[in-house]
JSON list of C-alpha atoms in Angstrom, two decimals:
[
{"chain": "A", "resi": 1106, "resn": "UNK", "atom": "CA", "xyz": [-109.57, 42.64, -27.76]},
{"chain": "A", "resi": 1107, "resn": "UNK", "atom": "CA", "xyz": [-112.26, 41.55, -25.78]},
{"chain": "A", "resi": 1108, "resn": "UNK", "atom": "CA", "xyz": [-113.80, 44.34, -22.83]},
{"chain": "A", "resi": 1109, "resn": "UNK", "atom": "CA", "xyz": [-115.78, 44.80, -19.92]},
{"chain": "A", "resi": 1110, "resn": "UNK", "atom": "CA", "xyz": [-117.70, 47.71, -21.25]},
{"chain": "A", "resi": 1111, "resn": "UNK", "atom": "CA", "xyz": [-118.56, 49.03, -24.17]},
{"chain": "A", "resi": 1112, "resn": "UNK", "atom": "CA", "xyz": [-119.67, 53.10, -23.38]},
{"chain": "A", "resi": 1113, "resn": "UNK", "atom": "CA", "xyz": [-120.83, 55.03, -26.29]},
{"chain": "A", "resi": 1114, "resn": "UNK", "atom": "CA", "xyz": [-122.27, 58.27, -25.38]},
{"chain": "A", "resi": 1115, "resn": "UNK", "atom": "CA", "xyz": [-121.00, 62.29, -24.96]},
{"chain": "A", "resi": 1116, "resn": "UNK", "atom": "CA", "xyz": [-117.85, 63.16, -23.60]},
{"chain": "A", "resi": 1117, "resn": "UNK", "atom": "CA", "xyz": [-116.91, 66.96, -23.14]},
{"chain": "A", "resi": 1118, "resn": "UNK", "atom": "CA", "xyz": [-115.07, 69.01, -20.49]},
{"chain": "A", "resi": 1119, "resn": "UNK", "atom": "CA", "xyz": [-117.37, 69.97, -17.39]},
{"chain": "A", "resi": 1120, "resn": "UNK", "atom": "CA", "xyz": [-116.03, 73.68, -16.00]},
{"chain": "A", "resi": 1121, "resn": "UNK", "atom": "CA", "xyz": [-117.76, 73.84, -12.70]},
{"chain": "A", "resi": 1122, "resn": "UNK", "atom": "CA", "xyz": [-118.14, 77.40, -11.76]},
{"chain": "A", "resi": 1123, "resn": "UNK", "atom": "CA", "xyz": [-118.33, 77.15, -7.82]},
{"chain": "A", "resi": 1124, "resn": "UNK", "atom": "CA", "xyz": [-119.81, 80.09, -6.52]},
{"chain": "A", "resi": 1125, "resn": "UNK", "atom": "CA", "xyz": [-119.32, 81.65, -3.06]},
{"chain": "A", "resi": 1126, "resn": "UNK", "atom": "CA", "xyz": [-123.16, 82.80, -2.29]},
{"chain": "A", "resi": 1127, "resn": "UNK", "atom": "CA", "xyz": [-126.27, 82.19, -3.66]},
{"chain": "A", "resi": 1128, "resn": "UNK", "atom": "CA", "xyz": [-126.78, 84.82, -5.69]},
{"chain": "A", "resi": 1129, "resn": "UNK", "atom": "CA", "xyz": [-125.09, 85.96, -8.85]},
{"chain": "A", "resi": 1130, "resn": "UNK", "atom": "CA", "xyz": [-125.44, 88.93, -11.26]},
{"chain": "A", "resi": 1131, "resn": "UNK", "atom": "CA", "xyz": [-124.53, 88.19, -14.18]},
{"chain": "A", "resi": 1132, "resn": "UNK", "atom": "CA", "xyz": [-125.51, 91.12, -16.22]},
{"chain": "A", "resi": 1133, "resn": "UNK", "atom": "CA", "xyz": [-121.89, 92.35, -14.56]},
{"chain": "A", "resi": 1134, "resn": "UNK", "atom": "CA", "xyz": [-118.42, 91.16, -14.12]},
{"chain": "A", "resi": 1135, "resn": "UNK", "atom": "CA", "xyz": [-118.33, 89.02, -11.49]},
{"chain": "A", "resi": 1136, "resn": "UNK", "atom": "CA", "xyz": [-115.41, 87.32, -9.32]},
{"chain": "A", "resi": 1137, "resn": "UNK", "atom": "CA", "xyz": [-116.47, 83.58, -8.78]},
{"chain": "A", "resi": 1138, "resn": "UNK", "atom": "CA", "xyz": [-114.55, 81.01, -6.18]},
{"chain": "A", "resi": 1139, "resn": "UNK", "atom": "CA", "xyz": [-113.34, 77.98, -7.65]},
{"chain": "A", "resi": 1140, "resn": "UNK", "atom": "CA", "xyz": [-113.27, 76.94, -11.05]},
{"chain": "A", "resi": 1141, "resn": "UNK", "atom": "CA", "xyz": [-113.00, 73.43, -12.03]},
{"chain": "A", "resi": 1142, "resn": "UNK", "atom": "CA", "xyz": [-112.35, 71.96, -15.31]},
{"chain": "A", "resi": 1143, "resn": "UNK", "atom": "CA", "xyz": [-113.19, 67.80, -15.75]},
{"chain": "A", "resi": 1144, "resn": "UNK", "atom": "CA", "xyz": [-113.64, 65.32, -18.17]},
{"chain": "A", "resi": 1145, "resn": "UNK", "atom": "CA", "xyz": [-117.11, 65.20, -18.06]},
{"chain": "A", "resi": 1146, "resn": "UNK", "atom": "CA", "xyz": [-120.77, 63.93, -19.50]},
{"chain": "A", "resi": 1147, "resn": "UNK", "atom": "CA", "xyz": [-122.37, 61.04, -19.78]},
{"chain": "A", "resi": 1148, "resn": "UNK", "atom": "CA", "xyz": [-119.86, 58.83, -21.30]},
{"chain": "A", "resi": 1149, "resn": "UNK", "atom": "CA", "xyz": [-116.89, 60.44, -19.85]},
{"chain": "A", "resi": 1150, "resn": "UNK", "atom": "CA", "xyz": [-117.86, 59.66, -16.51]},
{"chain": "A", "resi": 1151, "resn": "UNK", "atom": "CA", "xyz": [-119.29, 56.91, -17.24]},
{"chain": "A", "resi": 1152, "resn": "UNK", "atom": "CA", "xyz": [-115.87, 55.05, -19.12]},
{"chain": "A", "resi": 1153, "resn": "UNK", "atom": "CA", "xyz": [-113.79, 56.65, -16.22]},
{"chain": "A", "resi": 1154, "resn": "UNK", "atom": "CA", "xyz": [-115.73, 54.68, -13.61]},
{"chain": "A", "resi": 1155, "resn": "UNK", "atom": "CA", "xyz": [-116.04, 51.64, -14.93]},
{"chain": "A", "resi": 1156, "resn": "UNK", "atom": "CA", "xyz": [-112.17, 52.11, -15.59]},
{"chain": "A", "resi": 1157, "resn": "UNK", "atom": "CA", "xyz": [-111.29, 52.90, -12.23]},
{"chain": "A", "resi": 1158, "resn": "UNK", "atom": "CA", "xyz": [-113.22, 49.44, -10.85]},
{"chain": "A", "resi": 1159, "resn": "UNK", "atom": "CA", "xyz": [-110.73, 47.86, -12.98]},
{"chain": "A", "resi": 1160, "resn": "UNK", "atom": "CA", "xyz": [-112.78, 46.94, -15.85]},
{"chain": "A", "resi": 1161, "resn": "UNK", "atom": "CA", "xyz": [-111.42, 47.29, -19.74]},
{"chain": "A", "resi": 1162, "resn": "UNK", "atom": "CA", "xyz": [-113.47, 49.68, -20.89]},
{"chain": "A", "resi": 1163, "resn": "UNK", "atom": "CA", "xyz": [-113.71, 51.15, -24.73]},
{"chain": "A", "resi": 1164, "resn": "UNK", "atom": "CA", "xyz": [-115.21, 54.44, -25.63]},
{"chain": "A", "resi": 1165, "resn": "UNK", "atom": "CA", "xyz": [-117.12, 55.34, -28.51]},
{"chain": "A", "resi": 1166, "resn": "UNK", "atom": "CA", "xyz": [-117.98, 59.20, -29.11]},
{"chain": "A", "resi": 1167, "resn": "UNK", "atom": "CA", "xyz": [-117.00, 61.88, -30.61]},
{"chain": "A", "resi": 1168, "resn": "UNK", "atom": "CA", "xyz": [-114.32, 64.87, -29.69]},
{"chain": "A", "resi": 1169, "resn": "UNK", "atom": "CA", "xyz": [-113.27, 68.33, -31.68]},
{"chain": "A", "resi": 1170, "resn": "UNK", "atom": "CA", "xyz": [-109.67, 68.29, -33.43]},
{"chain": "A", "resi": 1171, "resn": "UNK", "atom": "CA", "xyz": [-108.82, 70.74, -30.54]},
{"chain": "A", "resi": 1172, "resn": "UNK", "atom": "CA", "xyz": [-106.86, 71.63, -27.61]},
{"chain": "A", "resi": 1173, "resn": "UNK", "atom": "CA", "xyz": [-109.95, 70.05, -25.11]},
{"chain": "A", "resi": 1174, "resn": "UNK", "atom": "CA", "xyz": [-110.46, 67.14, -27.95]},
{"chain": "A", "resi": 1175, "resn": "UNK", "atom": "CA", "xyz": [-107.11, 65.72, -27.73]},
{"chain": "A", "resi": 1176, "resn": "UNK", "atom": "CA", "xyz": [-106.59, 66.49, -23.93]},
{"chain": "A", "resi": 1177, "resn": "UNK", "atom": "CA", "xyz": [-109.56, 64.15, -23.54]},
{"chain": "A", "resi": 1178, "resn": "UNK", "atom": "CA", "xyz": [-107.34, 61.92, -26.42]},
{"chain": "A", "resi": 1179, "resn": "UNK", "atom": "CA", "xyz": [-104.30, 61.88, -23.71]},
{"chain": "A", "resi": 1180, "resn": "UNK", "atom": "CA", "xyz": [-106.54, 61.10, -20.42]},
{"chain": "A", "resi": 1181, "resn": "UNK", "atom": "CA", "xyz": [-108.64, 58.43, -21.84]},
{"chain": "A", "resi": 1182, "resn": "UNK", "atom": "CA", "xyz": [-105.36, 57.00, -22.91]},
{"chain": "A", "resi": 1183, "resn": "UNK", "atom": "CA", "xyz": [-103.22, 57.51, -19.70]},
{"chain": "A", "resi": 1184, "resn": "UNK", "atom": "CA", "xyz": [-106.15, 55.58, -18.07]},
{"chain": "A", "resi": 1185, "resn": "UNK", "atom": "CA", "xyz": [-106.02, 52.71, -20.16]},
{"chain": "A", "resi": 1186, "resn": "UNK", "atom": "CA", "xyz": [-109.56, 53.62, -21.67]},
{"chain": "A", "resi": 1187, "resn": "UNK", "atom": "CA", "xyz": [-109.60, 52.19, -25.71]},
{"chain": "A", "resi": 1188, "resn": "UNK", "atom": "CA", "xyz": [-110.16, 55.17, -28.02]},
{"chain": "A", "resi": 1189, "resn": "UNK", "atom": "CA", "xyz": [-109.71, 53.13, -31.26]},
{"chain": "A", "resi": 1190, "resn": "UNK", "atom": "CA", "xyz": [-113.29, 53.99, -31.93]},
{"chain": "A", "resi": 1191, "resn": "UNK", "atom": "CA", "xyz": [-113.59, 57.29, -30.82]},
{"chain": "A", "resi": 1192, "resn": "UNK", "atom": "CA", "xyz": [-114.24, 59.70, -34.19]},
{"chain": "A", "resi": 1193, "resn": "UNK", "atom": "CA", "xyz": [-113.81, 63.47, -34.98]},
{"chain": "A", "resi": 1194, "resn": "UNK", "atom": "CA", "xyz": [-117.05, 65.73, -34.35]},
{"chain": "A", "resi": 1195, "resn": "UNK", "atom": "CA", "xyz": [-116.22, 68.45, -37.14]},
{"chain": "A", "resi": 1196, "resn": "UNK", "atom": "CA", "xyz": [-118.38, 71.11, -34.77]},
{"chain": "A", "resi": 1197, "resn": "UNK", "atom": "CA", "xyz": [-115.76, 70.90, -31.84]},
{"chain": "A", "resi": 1198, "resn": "UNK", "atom": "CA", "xyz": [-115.37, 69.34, -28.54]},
{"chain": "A", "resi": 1199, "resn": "UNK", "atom": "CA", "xyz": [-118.38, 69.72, -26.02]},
{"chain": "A", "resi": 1200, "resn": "UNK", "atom": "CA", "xyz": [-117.81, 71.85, -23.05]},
{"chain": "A", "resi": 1201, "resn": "UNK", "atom": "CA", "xyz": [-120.70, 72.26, -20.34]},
{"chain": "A", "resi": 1202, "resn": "UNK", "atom": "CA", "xyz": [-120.24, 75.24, -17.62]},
{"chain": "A", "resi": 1203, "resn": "UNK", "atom": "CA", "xyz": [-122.42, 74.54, -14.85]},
{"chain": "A", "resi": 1204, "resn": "UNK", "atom": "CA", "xyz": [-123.20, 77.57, -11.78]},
{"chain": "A", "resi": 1205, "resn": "UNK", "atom": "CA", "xyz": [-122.89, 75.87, -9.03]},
{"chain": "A", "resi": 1206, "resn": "UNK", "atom": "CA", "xyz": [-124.00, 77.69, -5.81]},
{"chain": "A", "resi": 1207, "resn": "UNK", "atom": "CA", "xyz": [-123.19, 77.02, -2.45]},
{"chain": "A", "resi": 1208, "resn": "UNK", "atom": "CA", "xyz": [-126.17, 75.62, -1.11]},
{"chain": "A", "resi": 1209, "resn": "UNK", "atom": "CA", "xyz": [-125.59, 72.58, -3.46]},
{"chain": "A", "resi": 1210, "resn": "UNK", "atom": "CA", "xyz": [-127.77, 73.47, -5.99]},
{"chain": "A", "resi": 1211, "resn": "UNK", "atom": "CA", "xyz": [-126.67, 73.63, -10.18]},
{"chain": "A", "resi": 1212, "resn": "UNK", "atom": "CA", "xyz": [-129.00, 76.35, -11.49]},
{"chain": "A", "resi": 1213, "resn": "UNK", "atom": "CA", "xyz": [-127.51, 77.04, -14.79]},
{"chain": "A", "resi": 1214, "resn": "UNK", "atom": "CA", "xyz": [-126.14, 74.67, -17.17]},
{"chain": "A", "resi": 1215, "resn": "UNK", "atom": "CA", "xyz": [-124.74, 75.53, -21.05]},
{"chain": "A", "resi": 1216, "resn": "UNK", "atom": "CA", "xyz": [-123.26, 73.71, -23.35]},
{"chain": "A", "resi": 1217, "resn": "UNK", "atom": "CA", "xyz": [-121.16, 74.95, -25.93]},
{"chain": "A", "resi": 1218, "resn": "UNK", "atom": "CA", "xyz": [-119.02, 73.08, -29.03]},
{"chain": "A", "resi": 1219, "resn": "UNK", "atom": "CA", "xyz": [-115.70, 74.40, -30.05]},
{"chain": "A", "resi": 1220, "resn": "UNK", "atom": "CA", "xyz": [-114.13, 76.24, -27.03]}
]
């Protein structure tokens, strides 16, 4: 099969932590607004665009043999995104949780295999 794009890069799920100030403890529990969960990072978003302008689009990468790993598996798929290339990271899936605060800005970023 012949394709538009060829993206090889990271692919993960993005949790967006939306916050309802702009300040947060968190040496405490703390109640947060919205929480977002998205296919996310560099080569997810990247395959999903180029997808969604119509172009056939394979993925290269790497997921965990998890629950967020094969998610990912069904999305690409349901999009029409090729997978045929896209291999099993033995360390788990990639997850980033990004703080986001309500002024716009991200001021805290991890990312974390495995969850």
């Amino acid at each position: 099969m012949v394709f538009d794009a060829a993206v090889i890069g990271a692919i993960g799920i993005d949790t967006n932590v939306y916050l309802s100030g702009n300040e947060v403890d968190l040496s405490a529990e703390t109640s947060f607004g919205e929480n977002l969960d998205c296919i996310g990072q560099s080569g997810g978003y990247s395959s999903q665009s180029f997808r969604r302008l119509g172009h056939k689009v394979c993925f290269i990468g790497y997921v965990g043999k998890d629950y967020s790993g094969e998610h990912i598996r069904e999305v690409l798929l349901d999009q029409g995104i090729d997978i045929s290339l896209l291999g099993i990271d033995p360390l788990g899936t990639k997850r980033s949780v990004n703080l986001m605060y309500k002024d716009g800005d991200e001021r805290v970023s991890m990312t974390v295999r495995g969850l």
